[in-house]
Amino acid sequence: MSEQVSPRGTFQKIADALKAQINADLKMVELPSVAEVMEDHGVSRGVVLRAFAVLQKGGAAEPVPGGRWRVVRDGQRTDRRPLVERLTDVFADDGLEVGATFPSASALCERFDVSRPTVTKALEKLEAAGWLSGGGQGKLRTVRALPNREESSSL
């Protein structure tokens, strides 16, 4: 009779292997895809997702939109606030005054590492709140009003 491998604990072994890989490669910023881990270890998607959950619980990784997983290093802080709230920080961080040009959507995509549609939606909310003038293709957005702390948290 052939010896069968028990699936119990397999996800933990995979999580340990991934954690060792994270510790060995300090430049690693993203975990391998679920498909890559499935192929490398010969396991199902569910086993890989359980391994990723172990890494998340241990603070070594976190899911990002699009199904990928990001490596979290000790002492690394991730701002989990909605983008529209983070954009209100731009007014103070960049020292913007009424009439000043707001950073372009392209610059904001790069600065916050998000997609253009995500930035566009957040900018539309700032425009609706009356803080920015309407932009558009080739038009610069300008600051119409400065948000205060109470207003920016109500978005």
XYZ file of N, CA and C in Angstrom:
465
model
N 0.849 -1.173 0.000
C 0.000 0.000 0.000
C 0.891 1.231 0.000
N 0.598 2.187 -0.891
C 1.429 3.390 -0.975
C 1.086 4.355 0.152
N 2.108 5.078 0.558
C 1.924 6.043 1.643
C 1.277 7.307 1.092
N 0.202 7.764 1.705
C -0.495 8.967 1.258
C -0.068 10.143 2.121
N 0.063 11.294 1.469
C 0.425 12.509 2.174
C -0.844 13.132 2.742
N -0.780 13.482 3.980
C -1.928 14.102 4.619
C -1.984 15.588 4.276
N -3.143 16.073 3.813
C -3.258 17.489 3.499
C -3.270 18.364 4.757
N -3.533 17.742 5.902
C -3.556 18.493 7.150
C -2.165 19.056 7.428
N -2.097 20.359 7.617
C -0.824 21.000 7.904
C -0.057 21.426 6.664
N -0.521 21.014 5.488
C 0.163 21.384 4.252
C 0.172 22.896 4.088
N -0.957 23.546 4.370
C -1.025 24.994 4.219
C -0.032 25.691 5.153
N 0.172 25.108 6.338
C 1.125 25.701 7.277
C 2.555 25.565 6.752
N 2.863 24.422 6.150
C 4.194 24.224 5.568
C 4.430 25.202 4.423
N 3.406 25.438 3.612
C 3.524 26.395 2.511
C 3.700 27.808 3.065
N 2.940 28.141 4.094
C 3.075 29.462 4.722
C 4.486 29.640 5.278
N 5.028 28.596 5.908
C 6.391 28.661 6.448
C 7.414 28.856 5.319
N 7.204 28.161 4.203
C 8.116 28.284 3.060
C 8.054 29.699 2.474
N 6.848 30.245 2.368
C 6.700 31.604 1.850
C 7.308 32.633 2.800
N 7.123 32.413 4.093
C 7.700 33.316 5.096
C 9.229 33.291 5.005
N 9.806 32.111 4.824
C 11.257 31.990 4.662
C 11.711 32.724 3.401
N 10.921 32.625 2.353
C 11.235 33.314 1.100
C 11.184 34.832 1.303
N 10.190 35.316 2.041
C 10.065 36.753 2.337
C 11.279 37.229 3.129
N 11.673 36.446 4.136
C 12.818 36.830 4.975
C 14.138 36.785 4.218
N 14.246 35.871 3.263
C 15.486 35.729 2.503
C 15.642 36.813 1.436
N 14.535 37.301 0.893
C 14.570 38.289 -0.182
C 13.969 39.604 0.311
N 14.820 40.508 0.788
C 14.350 41.769 1.349
C 13.740 42.698 0.302
N 13.966 42.407 -0.982
C 13.385 43.230 -2.042
C 12.013 42.717 -2.484
N 11.598 41.596 -1.954
C 10.309 41.004 -2.325
C 9.180 41.896 -1.805
N 8.313 42.344 -2.707
C 7.214 43.208 -2.304
C 5.848 42.565 -2.535
N 5.828 41.494 -3.316
C 4.576 40.827 -3.645
C 4.768 39.319 -3.569
N 3.772 38.624 -3.026
C 3.830 37.164 -2.984
C 3.627 36.605 -4.389
N 4.106 35.401 -4.625
C 3.806 34.762 -5.915
C 2.289 34.628 -6.056
N 1.811 34.518 -7.272
C 0.367 34.377 -7.483
C -0.115 33.045 -6.918
N -1.419 32.958 -6.698
C -2.018 31.717 -6.199
C -1.689 30.578 -7.152
N -1.795 30.837 -8.455
C -1.520 29.802 -9.452
C -0.071 29.321 -9.371
N 0.858 30.244 -9.177
C 2.276 29.858 -9.070
C 2.513 28.972 -7.850
N 1.916 29.330 -6.730
C 2.099 28.536 -5.504
C 1.422 27.175 -5.663
N 0.257 27.155 -6.301
C -0.431 25.880 -6.553
C 0.463 24.954 -7.358
N 1.073 25.493 -8.400
C 1.936 24.690 -9.272
C 3.207 24.257 -8.550
N 3.828 25.175 -7.832
C 5.086 24.863 -7.130
C 4.911 23.776 -6.077
N 3.758 23.784 -5.388
C 3.565 22.855 -4.273
C 2.594 21.724 -4.587
N 1.980 21.768 -5.767
C 1.058 20.702 -6.149
C -0.157 20.604 -5.258
N -0.733 21.771 -4.918
C -1.885 21.796 -4.022
C -3.030 22.561 -4.667
N -4.181 22.526 -4.005
C -5.363 23.213 -4.515
C -5.337 24.695 -4.148
N -6.222 25.430 -4.786
C -6.361 26.868 -4.523
C -6.710 27.123 -3.051
N -7.595 26.305 -2.513
C -8.007 26.473 -1.116
C -6.846 26.348 -0.145
N -5.942 25.416 -0.410
C -4.773 25.225 0.462
C -3.880 26.467 0.394
N -3.696 27.005 -0.812
C -2.862 28.203 -0.971
C -3.499 29.390 -0.254
N -4.804 29.544 -0.404
C -5.484 30.659 0.258
C -5.404 30.542 1.777
N -5.446 29.321 2.291
C -5.274 29.128 3.750
C -3.864 29.502 4.170
N -2.874 29.182 3.333
C -1.483 29.551 3.630
C -1.340 31.074 3.634
N -1.955 31.737 2.655
C -1.909 33.204 2.607
C -2.604 33.805 3.829
N -3.690 33.175 4.271
C -4.399 33.658 5.469
C -3.514 33.553 6.706
N -2.708 32.495 6.781
C -1.768 32.347 7.897
C -0.761 33.495 7.864
N -0.262 33.845 6.674
C 0.687 34.955 6.549
C 0.026 36.282 6.924
N -1.237 36.431 6.544
C -1.951 37.655 6.891
C -2.143 37.763 8.395
N -2.546 36.669 9.019
C -2.754 36.665 10.469
C -1.453 36.964 11.207
N -0.341 36.504 10.645
C 0.964 36.744 11.248
C 1.550 38.108 10.901
N 0.829 38.884 10.085
C 1.287 40.226 9.742
C 2.380 40.267 8.685
N 2.556 39.183 7.930
C 3.619 39.130 6.919
C 3.128 39.505 5.529
N 1.803 39.460 5.321
C 1.256 39.768 3.997
C -0.162 40.293 4.147
N -0.621 40.969 3.081
C -1.986 41.468 3.069
C -2.512 41.422 1.641
N -3.813 41.183 1.491
C -4.375 41.152 0.145
C -4.468 42.566 -0.425
N -4.342 42.669 -1.731
C -4.529 43.941 -2.426
C -5.565 43.732 -3.513
N -6.251 44.788 -3.924
C -7.256 44.622 -4.975
C -6.653 43.972 -6.219
N -7.406 43.094 -6.816
C -6.943 42.407 -8.011
C -6.491 40.985 -7.735
N -6.605 40.540 -6.485
C -6.282 39.158 -6.169
C -4.837 38.885 -5.807
N -3.990 39.901 -5.804
C -2.588 39.696 -5.438
C -2.422 39.900 -3.929
N -1.245 39.554 -3.444
C -0.924 39.711 -2.028
C 0.387 40.473 -1.907
N 0.428 41.460 -1.020
C 1.595 42.299 -0.806
C 2.323 41.836 0.450
N 3.644 41.890 0.396
C 4.479 41.574 1.549
C 4.453 42.762 2.502
N 4.294 42.489 3.790
C 4.324 43.538 4.805
C 5.560 43.307 5.654
N 6.428 44.285 5.672
C 7.660 44.204 6.465
C 7.418 44.760 7.863
N 8.207 44.315 8.831
C 8.095 44.828 10.198
C 8.276 46.335 10.188
N 7.416 47.028 10.895
C 7.504 48.469 10.996
C 6.896 49.206 9.815
N 6.441 48.478 8.800
C 5.841 49.107 7.636
C 4.375 49.396 7.943
N 3.972 50.619 7.712
C 2.592 51.018 7.993
C 1.873 51.268 6.675
N 0.700 50.690 6.527
C -0.101 50.880 5.335
C -1.308 51.732 5.694
N -1.510 52.795 4.928
C -2.666 53.661 5.147
C -3.879 53.006 4.501
N -4.811 52.564 5.311
C -5.966 51.830 4.801
C -7.198 52.720 4.610
N -7.042 54.011 4.797
C -8.181 54.906 4.607
C -8.563 54.942 3.132
N -9.820 55.241 2.842
C -10.225 55.389 1.436
C -9.385 56.471 0.754
N -9.200 56.333 -0.542
C -8.359 57.268 -1.277
C -8.836 58.708 -1.145
N -10.140 58.927 -1.156
C -10.645 60.294 -1.065
C -10.177 60.964 0.238
N -10.098 60.199 1.315
C -9.604 60.753 2.584
C -8.109 61.034 2.506
N -7.359 60.145 1.850
C -5.923 60.366 1.700
C -5.646 61.567 0.800
N -6.531 61.790 -0.187
C -6.354 62.945 -1.072
C -6.558 64.265 -0.323
N -7.402 64.256 0.713
C -7.582 65.500 1.467
C -6.296 65.886 2.191
N -5.435 64.909 2.466
C -4.140 65.206 3.089
C -3.229 65.971 2.133
N -3.458 65.831 0.826
C -2.617 66.489 -0.175
C -2.676 68.006 -0.010
N -3.843 68.532 0.360
C -3.976 69.974 0.534
C -2.938 70.484 1.537
N -2.844 69.834 2.689
C -1.903 70.263 3.729
C -0.475 69.829 3.417
N -0.306 68.572 2.983
C 1.037 68.044 2.723
C 1.779 68.851 1.668
N 1.046 69.316 0.636
C 1.669 70.070 -0.449
C 1.587 71.579 -0.215
N 0.994 71.983 0.912
C 0.884 73.406 1.230
C 0.034 74.174 0.227
N -1.045 73.541 -0.242
C -1.886 74.171 -1.258
C -2.781 75.238 -0.647
N -2.984 76.300 -1.396
C -3.873 77.386 -1.015
C -4.983 77.474 -2.056
N -6.020 78.245 -1.757
C -7.100 78.449 -2.714
C -6.509 79.059 -3.984
N -6.872 78.481 -5.126
C -6.371 78.942 -6.414
C -5.172 78.160 -6.919
N -4.549 77.375 -6.049
C -3.371 76.594 -6.447
C -3.797 75.423 -7.330
N -2.880 74.960 -8.150
C -3.129 73.811 -9.008
C -3.001 72.529 -8.184
N -4.006 71.663 -8.295
C -3.985 70.373 -7.613
C -3.186 69.401 -8.481
N -2.473 68.438 -7.878
C -1.707 67.473 -8.683
C -2.597 66.757 -9.700
N -1.997 66.400 -10.827
C -2.733 65.723 -11.899
C -3.137 64.309 -11.479
N -4.107 63.765 -12.195
C -4.551 62.392 -11.929
C -3.389 61.420 -12.117
N -2.563 61.651 -13.134
C -1.410 60.768 -13.377
C -0.440 60.796 -12.201
N -0.180 61.991 -11.707
C 0.736 62.127 -10.561
C 0.156 61.452 -9.324
N -1.154 61.573 -9.140
C -1.802 60.950 -7.977
C -1.808 59.432 -8.093
N -1.982 58.910 -9.317
C -1.924 57.458 -9.533
C -0.576 56.924 -9.070
N 0.475 57.606 -9.456
C 1.827 57.180 -9.096
C 2.085 57.364 -7.603
N 1.660 58.487 -7.070
C 1.903 58.809 -5.658
C 1.228 57.820 -4.711
N -0.003 57.419 -5.044
C -0.766 56.534 -4.162
C -0.807 55.090 -4.650
N -0.161 54.811 -5.775
C -0.087 53.464 -6.337
C -1.472 52.845 -6.524
N -2.345 53.613 -7.202
C -3.696 53.151 -7.497
C -3.990 53.398 -8.972
N -5.084 52.826 -9.445
C -5.450 52.957 -10.859
C -6.087 54.318 -11.136
N -6.085 54.678 -12.402
C -6.659 55.963 -12.816
C -8.158 56.049 -12.497
N -8.971 55.007 -12.756
C -10.393 55.111 -12.397
C -10.607 55.352 -10.900
N -9.766 54.766 -10.064
C -9.878 54.973 -8.622
C -9.606 56.436 -8.277
N -8.568 57.011 -8.883
C -8.235 58.422 -8.646
C -9.358 59.311 -9.166
N -9.876 58.998 -10.338
C -10.942 59.806 -10.936
C -12.168 59.858 -10.037
N -12.567 58.713 -9.491
C -13.726 58.680 -8.586
C -13.484 59.532 -7.347
N -12.283 59.437 -6.775
C -11.968 60.219 -5.576
C -11.945 61.713 -5.896
N -11.383 62.081 -7.036
C -11.356 63.496 -7.429
C -12.765 64.033 -7.652
N -13.638 63.213 -8.213
C -15.024 63.628 -8.420
C -15.711 63.915 -7.085
N -15.390 63.137 -6.069
C -15.959 63.387 -4.735
C -15.444 64.703 -4.167
N -14.165 65.008 -4.381
C -13.613 66.283 -3.912
C -14.236 67.457 -4.666
N -14.518 67.258 -5.947
C -15.183 68.298 -6.734
C -16.609 68.504 -6.223
N -17.320 67.407 -5.950
C -18.696 67.490 -5.452
C -18.756 68.181 -4.090
N -17.704 68.004 -3.289
C -17.650 68.645 -1.974
C -17.310 70.131 -2.091
N -16.923 70.569 -3.309
C -16.624 71.981 -3.530
C -15.187 72.377 -3.239
N -14.301 71.394 -3.070
C -12.909 71.711 -2.739
C -12.042 71.891 -3.973
N -12.441 71.271 -5.090
C -11.672 71.381 -6.332
C -12.573 71.857 -7.456
N -11.963 72.594 -8.392
C -12.687 72.954 -9.610
C -12.692 71.728 -10.512
N -13.679 71.638 -11.363
C -13.765 70.505 -12.276
C -12.598 70.477 -13.240
N -12.017 69.335 -13.375
C -10.925 69.171 -14.324
C -11.495 68.710 -15.640
N -10.776 67.987 -16.343
C -11.206 67.452 -17.623
C -9.973 67.216 -18.454
N -10.162 66.664 -19.609
C -9.007 66.351 -20.436
C -8.261 67.642 -20.777
N -7.021 67.706 -20.363
C -6.181 68.859 -20.640
C -6.387 70.035 -19.702
N -7.352 69.969 -18.794
C -7.602 71.066 -17.854
C -7.004 70.736 -16.493
N -6.437 71.733 -15.868
C -5.876 71.554 -14.536
C -6.955 71.782 -13.490
N -6.959 70.974 -12.472
C -7.867 71.180 -11.352
C -7.225 72.203 -10.426
N -8.027 73.084 -9.891
C -7.505 74.057 -8.939
C -8.272 73.942 -7.624
N -7.647 74.407 -6.569
C -8.236 74.363 -5.234
C -9.264 75.483 -5.121
N -10.495 75.115 -4.771
C -11.567 76.108 -4.591
C -11.763 76.436 -3.119
N -11.513 75.470 -2.247
C -11.669 75.657 -0.805
C -10.777 74.639 -0.114
N -10.433 74.934 1.121
C -9.583 74.013 1.889
C -10.438 73.237 2.882
N -10.326 71.929 2.876
C -11.110 71.114 3.818
C -10.560 71.244 5.239
N -11.458 71.164 6.212
C -10.978 71.060 7.592
C -11.151 69.616 8.026
N -10.650 69.255 9.171
C -10.647 67.850 9.611
C -12.043 67.233 9.656
N -13.041 67.973 10.164
C -14.392 67.423 10.296
C -14.990 67.155 8.921
N -14.762 68.067 7.974
C -15.322 67.896 6.637
C -14.675 66.729 5.909
N -13.360 66.597 6.024
C -12.667 65.547 5.281
C -13.026 64.155 5.781
N -13.404 64.037 7.041
C -13.763 62.711 7.560
C -15.192 62.328 7.201
N -15.974 63.299 6.705
C -17.369 62.992 6.373
C -17.550 62.507 4.946
N -16.463 62.433 4.177
C -16.590 61.963 2.789
C -16.853 60.529 2.791
